[in-house]
Short mmCIF file of C-alpha atoms in Angstrom, two decimals:
data_model
loop_
_atom_site.label_atom_id
_atom_site.label_comp_id
_atom_site.label_asym_id
_atom_site.label_seq_id
_atom_site.Cartn_x
_atom_site.Cartn_y
_atom_site.Cartn_z
CA MET A 1 0.00 0.00 0.00
CA PRO A 2 1.37 3.49 -0.79
CA GLU A 3 2.34 5.75 2.10
CA ALA A 4 -0.78 6.76 3.97
CA LYS A 5 -2.31 10.17 3.34
CA LEU A 6 -4.40 9.66 6.48
CA ALA A 7 -3.75 7.30 9.38
CA LEU A 8 -5.72 6.55 12.54
CA ARG A 9 -4.03 4.85 15.46
CA GLY A 10 -6.10 3.44 18.32
CA VAL A 11 -8.81 6.11 18.06
CA GLN A 12 -11.33 6.00 20.88
CA LYS A 13 -14.38 8.17 21.46
CA SER A 14 -17.09 8.05 24.11
CA PHE A 15 -20.18 10.11 24.83
CA GLY A 16 -20.74 9.77 28.54
CA ASP A 17 -20.81 6.05 29.35
CA ASN A 18 -21.36 5.10 25.72
CA GLN A 19 -18.10 4.15 24.00
CA VAL A 20 -18.73 4.72 20.29
CA LEU A 21 -15.23 4.09 18.89
CA CYS A 22 -13.18 1.36 20.51
CA GLY A 23 -9.66 1.70 19.16
CA ILE A 24 -9.87 2.33 15.41
CA ASP A 25 -6.76 1.64 13.31
CA MET A 26 -7.07 2.71 9.69
CA GLU A 27 -4.95 3.97 6.80
CA VAL A 28 -6.09 5.72 3.63
CA ALA A 29 -3.76 6.29 0.69
CA SER A 30 -3.84 9.36 -1.50
CA GLY A 31 -6.51 8.95 -4.19
CA GLU A 32 -8.15 6.00 -2.44
CA MET A 33 -11.90 5.65 -1.93
CA VAL A 34 -12.83 3.85 1.28
CA CYS A 35 -16.46 2.98 2.06
CA LEU A 36 -17.58 2.43 5.64
CA ILE A 37 -20.55 0.09 5.93
CA GLY A 38 -22.43 -1.23 8.94
CA ALA A 39 -25.67 -0.86 10.84
CA SER A 40 -26.83 2.46 12.23
CA GLY A 41 -25.05 3.12 15.51
CA SER A 42 -21.92 1.22 14.54
CA GLY A 43 -19.77 4.37 14.76
CA LYS A 44 -19.38 5.36 11.11
CA SER A 45 -20.56 8.98 11.47
CA THR A 46 -18.60 9.54 14.66
CA LEU A 47 -15.47 8.21 12.98
CA LEU A 48 -15.82 10.74 10.15
CA ARG A 49 -16.35 13.60 12.60
CA CYS A 50 -13.27 12.54 14.54
CA ILE A 51 -11.14 12.44 11.39
CA ASN A 52 -11.52 16.17 10.76
CA GLN A 53 -11.67 16.93 14.48
CA LEU A 54 -15.28 18.09 14.64
CA GLU A 55 -15.30 15.70 17.59
CA PRO A 56 -12.15 15.57 19.73
CA ILE A 57 -10.93 12.03 20.30
CA ASP A 58 -10.47 10.58 23.78
CA ASP A 59 -7.43 8.47 22.99
CA GLY A 60 -5.26 7.49 20.06
CA SER A 61 -4.17 9.78 17.23
CA VAL A 62 -5.10 10.98 13.74
CA TRP A 63 -2.29 11.67 11.28
CA LEU A 64 -2.45 13.70 8.06
CA ASP A 65 0.65 13.54 5.86
CA GLY A 66 2.68 12.40 8.84
CA VAL A 67 1.49 15.17 11.19
CA ASP A 68 -0.58 14.38 14.28
CA ILE A 69 -3.68 16.56 13.79
CA SER A 70 -5.27 15.32 17.02
CA GLU A 71 -2.56 16.90 19.16
CA PRO A 72 -4.19 19.04 21.88
CA GLY A 73 -3.91 22.75 21.22
CA LEU A 74 -3.36 22.39 17.47
CA ASP A 75 -4.95 25.12 15.32
CA LEU A 76 -7.73 23.17 13.61
CA GLY A 77 -8.59 25.80 11.00
CA PRO A 78 -5.99 24.64 8.47
CA VAL A 79 -6.87 20.98 9.16
CA ARG A 80 -10.55 21.51 8.38
CA ARG A 81 -9.68 23.35 5.18
CA ARG A 82 -7.75 20.27 4.04
CA ILE A 83 -10.46 17.76 5.01
CA GLY A 84 -13.93 18.61 3.72
CA ILE A 85 -17.06 16.93 5.04
CA VAL A 86 -20.61 16.68 3.69
CA PHE A 87 -23.51 15.45 5.83
CA GLN A 88 -26.85 13.87 4.95
CA SER A 89 -28.59 17.12 5.90
CA TYR A 90 -27.60 19.77 3.39
CA ASN A 91 -27.22 22.61 5.93
CA LEU A 92 -27.56 25.31 3.27
CA PHE A 93 -28.46 28.81 4.45
CA PRO A 94 -32.07 29.28 3.25
CA HIS A 95 -31.76 33.08 2.88
CA MET A 96 -28.79 32.82 0.50
CA SER A 97 -28.62 31.69 -3.11
CA ALA A 98 -26.79 28.48 -3.98
CA LEU A 99 -23.85 30.52 -5.27
CA ASP A 100 -23.66 32.67 -2.14
CA ASN A 101 -23.75 29.53 0.01
CA VAL A 102 -20.73 28.24 -1.88
CA LEU A 103 -18.83 31.55 -1.81
CA LEU A 104 -19.26 32.20 1.91
CA ALA A 105 -16.34 30.11 3.21
CA PRO A 106 -13.77 30.97 0.49
CA ARG A 107 -14.41 34.66 1.06
CA ARG A 108 -14.36 34.53 4.85
CA VAL A 109 -11.73 31.87 5.42
CA LEU A 110 -9.45 31.94 2.37
CA ARG A 111 -9.91 35.69 1.82
CA GLU A 112 -10.36 35.19 -1.90
CA PRO A 113 -13.29 35.99 -4.22
CA GLY A 114 -13.80 32.38 -5.29
CA GLN A 115 -16.28 33.38 -7.99
CA ASP A 116 -14.52 31.75 -10.94
CA ARG A 117 -13.87 28.49 -9.10
CA ALA A 118 -17.45 28.34 -7.80
CA GLN A 119 -18.94 28.92 -11.25
CA ALA A 120 -16.66 26.24 -12.69
CA LEU A 121 -17.83 23.78 -10.02
CA PHE A 122 -21.49 24.53 -10.69
CA GLU A 123 -20.90 23.91 -14.39
CA ARG A 124 -18.88 20.77 -13.74
CA PHE A 125 -21.70 19.20 -11.73
CA GLY A 126 -24.56 20.29 -13.98
CA LEU A 127 -25.96 23.08 -11.82
CA SER A 128 -24.89 26.24 -13.62
CA GLN A 129 -28.50 27.13 -14.40
CA HIS A 130 -29.39 26.88 -10.69
CA MET A 131 -26.61 29.01 -9.19
CA HIS A 132 -28.85 31.94 -8.34
CA LYS A 133 -31.75 29.93 -6.95
CA TYR A 134 -32.46 29.63 -3.24
CA PRO A 135 -32.38 26.22 -1.51
CA ASP A 136 -36.17 25.90 -1.35
CA GLN A 137 -36.23 26.23 -5.15
CA LEU A 138 -33.97 23.19 -5.55
CA SER A 139 -34.68 19.48 -5.28
CA GLY A 140 -33.05 17.48 -2.53
CA GLY A 141 -30.53 16.05 -4.97
CA GLN A 142 -29.65 19.52 -6.23
CA GLN A 143 -29.25 20.82 -2.68
CA GLN A 144 -26.93 17.94 -1.84
CA ARG A 145 -24.84 18.63 -4.93
CA VAL A 146 -24.59 22.28 -3.84
CA ALA A 147 -23.38 21.06 -0.44
CA VAL A 148 -20.67 19.02 -2.19
CA ILE A 149 -19.70 22.02 -4.31
CA ARG A 150 -19.50 24.16 -1.16
CA ALA A 151 -17.01 21.72 0.35
CA LEU A 152 -14.98 21.46 -2.86
CA ALA A 153 -14.75 25.26 -3.13
CA MET A 154 -12.28 25.13 -0.22
CA ARG A 155 -9.94 22.96 -2.30
CA PRO A 156 -9.77 20.06 0.19
CA GLU A 157 -7.28 17.22 -0.13
CA ILE A 158 -9.65 14.67 1.44
CA MET A 159 -13.44 14.49 1.31
CA LEU A 160 -15.62 12.81 3.92
CA PHE A 161 -19.23 11.92 3.09
CA ASP A 162 -21.66 10.93 5.83
CA GLU A 163 -24.65 9.03 4.38
CA ILE A 164 -25.21 11.84 1.88
CA THR A 165 -27.98 9.98 0.04
CA ALA A 166 -29.89 8.93 3.17
CA ALA A 167 -32.31 11.87 3.15
CA LEU A 168 -33.02 11.72 -0.59
CA ASP A 169 -35.95 10.22 -2.47
CA PRO A 170 -34.79 7.12 -4.38
CA GLU A 171 -35.02 8.81 -7.77
CA LEU A 172 -32.60 11.55 -6.63
CA VAL A 173 -29.91 9.25 -5.25
CA GLY A 174 -28.36 8.58 -8.63
CA GLU A 175 -27.54 12.20 -9.41
CA VAL A 176 -25.59 12.54 -6.14
CA LEU A 177 -23.77 9.25 -6.66
CA ASN A 178 -22.75 10.47 -10.11
CA VAL A 179 -20.94 13.37 -8.42
CA LEU A 180 -18.99 10.86 -6.34
CA ARG A 181 -18.20 8.83 -9.46
CA GLN A 182 -16.76 11.95 -11.05
CA LEU A 183 -14.65 12.76 -7.98
CA ARG A 184 -13.47 9.15 -7.93
CA GLY A 185 -12.37 9.45 -11.54
CA GLU A 186 -10.45 12.62 -10.72
CA GLY A 187 -8.48 10.92 -7.94
CA MET A 188 -9.99 12.63 -4.90
CA THR A 189 -9.18 10.88 -1.63
CA MET A 190 -12.56 9.97 -0.11
CA ILE A 191 -14.05 8.20 2.88
CA LEU A 192 -17.78 7.47 2.70
CA ALA A 193 -20.19 6.18 5.28
CA THR A 194 -22.88 4.66 3.10
CA HIS A 195 -25.83 2.28 2.89
CA GLU A 196 -25.50 2.19 -0.91
CA MET A 197 -24.00 -1.28 -1.21
CA GLY A 198 -24.11 -1.35 -4.99
CA PHE A 199 -22.13 1.87 -5.15
CA ALA A 200 -19.58 0.59 -2.64
CA ARG A 201 -19.19 -2.63 -4.61
CA GLU A 202 -18.76 -0.73 -7.88
CA LEU A 203 -16.33 2.05 -6.97
CA ALA A 204 -14.66 1.55 -3.59
CA ASP A 205 -11.00 0.59 -3.45
CA ARG A 206 -11.62 -0.80 0.03
CA VAL A 207 -14.67 -1.52 2.17
CA CYS A 208 -14.58 -1.45 5.97
CA PHE A 209 -17.37 -3.16 7.92
CA MET A 210 -17.94 -1.46 11.29
CA ASP A 211 -19.80 -2.94 14.22
CA ALA A 212 -20.01 -1.68 17.82
CA GLY A 213 -17.24 0.86 17.34
CA VAL A 214 -14.63 -1.37 15.70
CA ILE A 215 -13.66 -2.27 12.15
CA LEU A 216 -14.45 -5.98 12.15
CA GLU A 217 -13.43 -6.68 8.57
CA GLU A 218 -11.94 -4.78 5.66
CA GLY A 219 -10.80 -5.57 2.16
CA PRO A 220 -11.53 -5.01 -1.53
CA PRO A 221 -15.25 -5.00 -2.45
CA ALA A 222 -15.07 -8.38 -4.18
CA GLN A 223 -13.87 -9.99 -0.96
CA ILE A 224 -16.21 -8.20 1.45
CA PHE A 225 -19.38 -8.64 -0.61
CA SER A 226 -18.70 -12.09 -2.07
CA LYS A 227 -16.56 -13.86 0.54
CA PRO A 228 -16.83 -12.10 3.91
CA GLN A 229 -14.86 -13.95 6.57
CA VAL A 230 -16.46 -12.67 9.79
CA PRO A 231 -19.86 -14.06 10.82
CA ARG A 232 -21.16 -10.62 11.82
CA THR A 233 -20.25 -9.24 8.37
CA GLN A 234 -21.99 -12.19 6.76
CA ALA A 235 -25.15 -11.62 8.79
CA PHE A 236 -25.21 -7.89 8.01
CA LEU A 237 -24.80 -8.42 4.28
CA ARG A 238 -27.49 -11.10 4.22
CA THR A 239 -29.85 -8.50 5.67
CA VAL A 240 -29.01 -5.59 3.37
CA LEU A 241 -28.46 -7.52 0.13
CA ARG A 242 -31.51 -9.76 0.18
#
């Protein structure tokens, strides 16, 4: 495996008495797409939030290009600019146009206009005709694509996606997955928590099955979906693939 772009070592996270992550070890190479699968409550979303330090970890470490970004007292602003995250809820500001939603962070954080890059992103993902519309004038799929564009406008090196199709009607899921296919083709490093098993099987470089806060099994999609070794993985896949 190439040298890791991102590495997690023994990451633990609890909320009160509930231990959600129980010592996660994980490496992601530059340009790799890793899909996290598992039942709700298995720790997938918390893991993503810990990677870009939206949630501080209790123990262990998170490394980005050989630098420990979980070190207490570290300025997290530059870290979060390098690791973008998109959630299942679009979180667009309803009083701002799609374009203004996208331009907000580049202007405030990067201190740059961002107009040309934003317009290019809208065109790239088939939304140029919707740039000046407000969120309530867009479909759920369009809003989610705007949320992806907003994250990409910060020029991240890694993208995290947390069940970004979960809130969409089935007919809108495909247009969002097509965005991920395009990013995959362009070599973006990505980690996805997803229930879209067909997508994970088609495009992931590696699939990690999480259960009760640990990665029970990981490997290429052909292995995980066709010949899972762990009984809990087998039982989960029988449920979701039937």
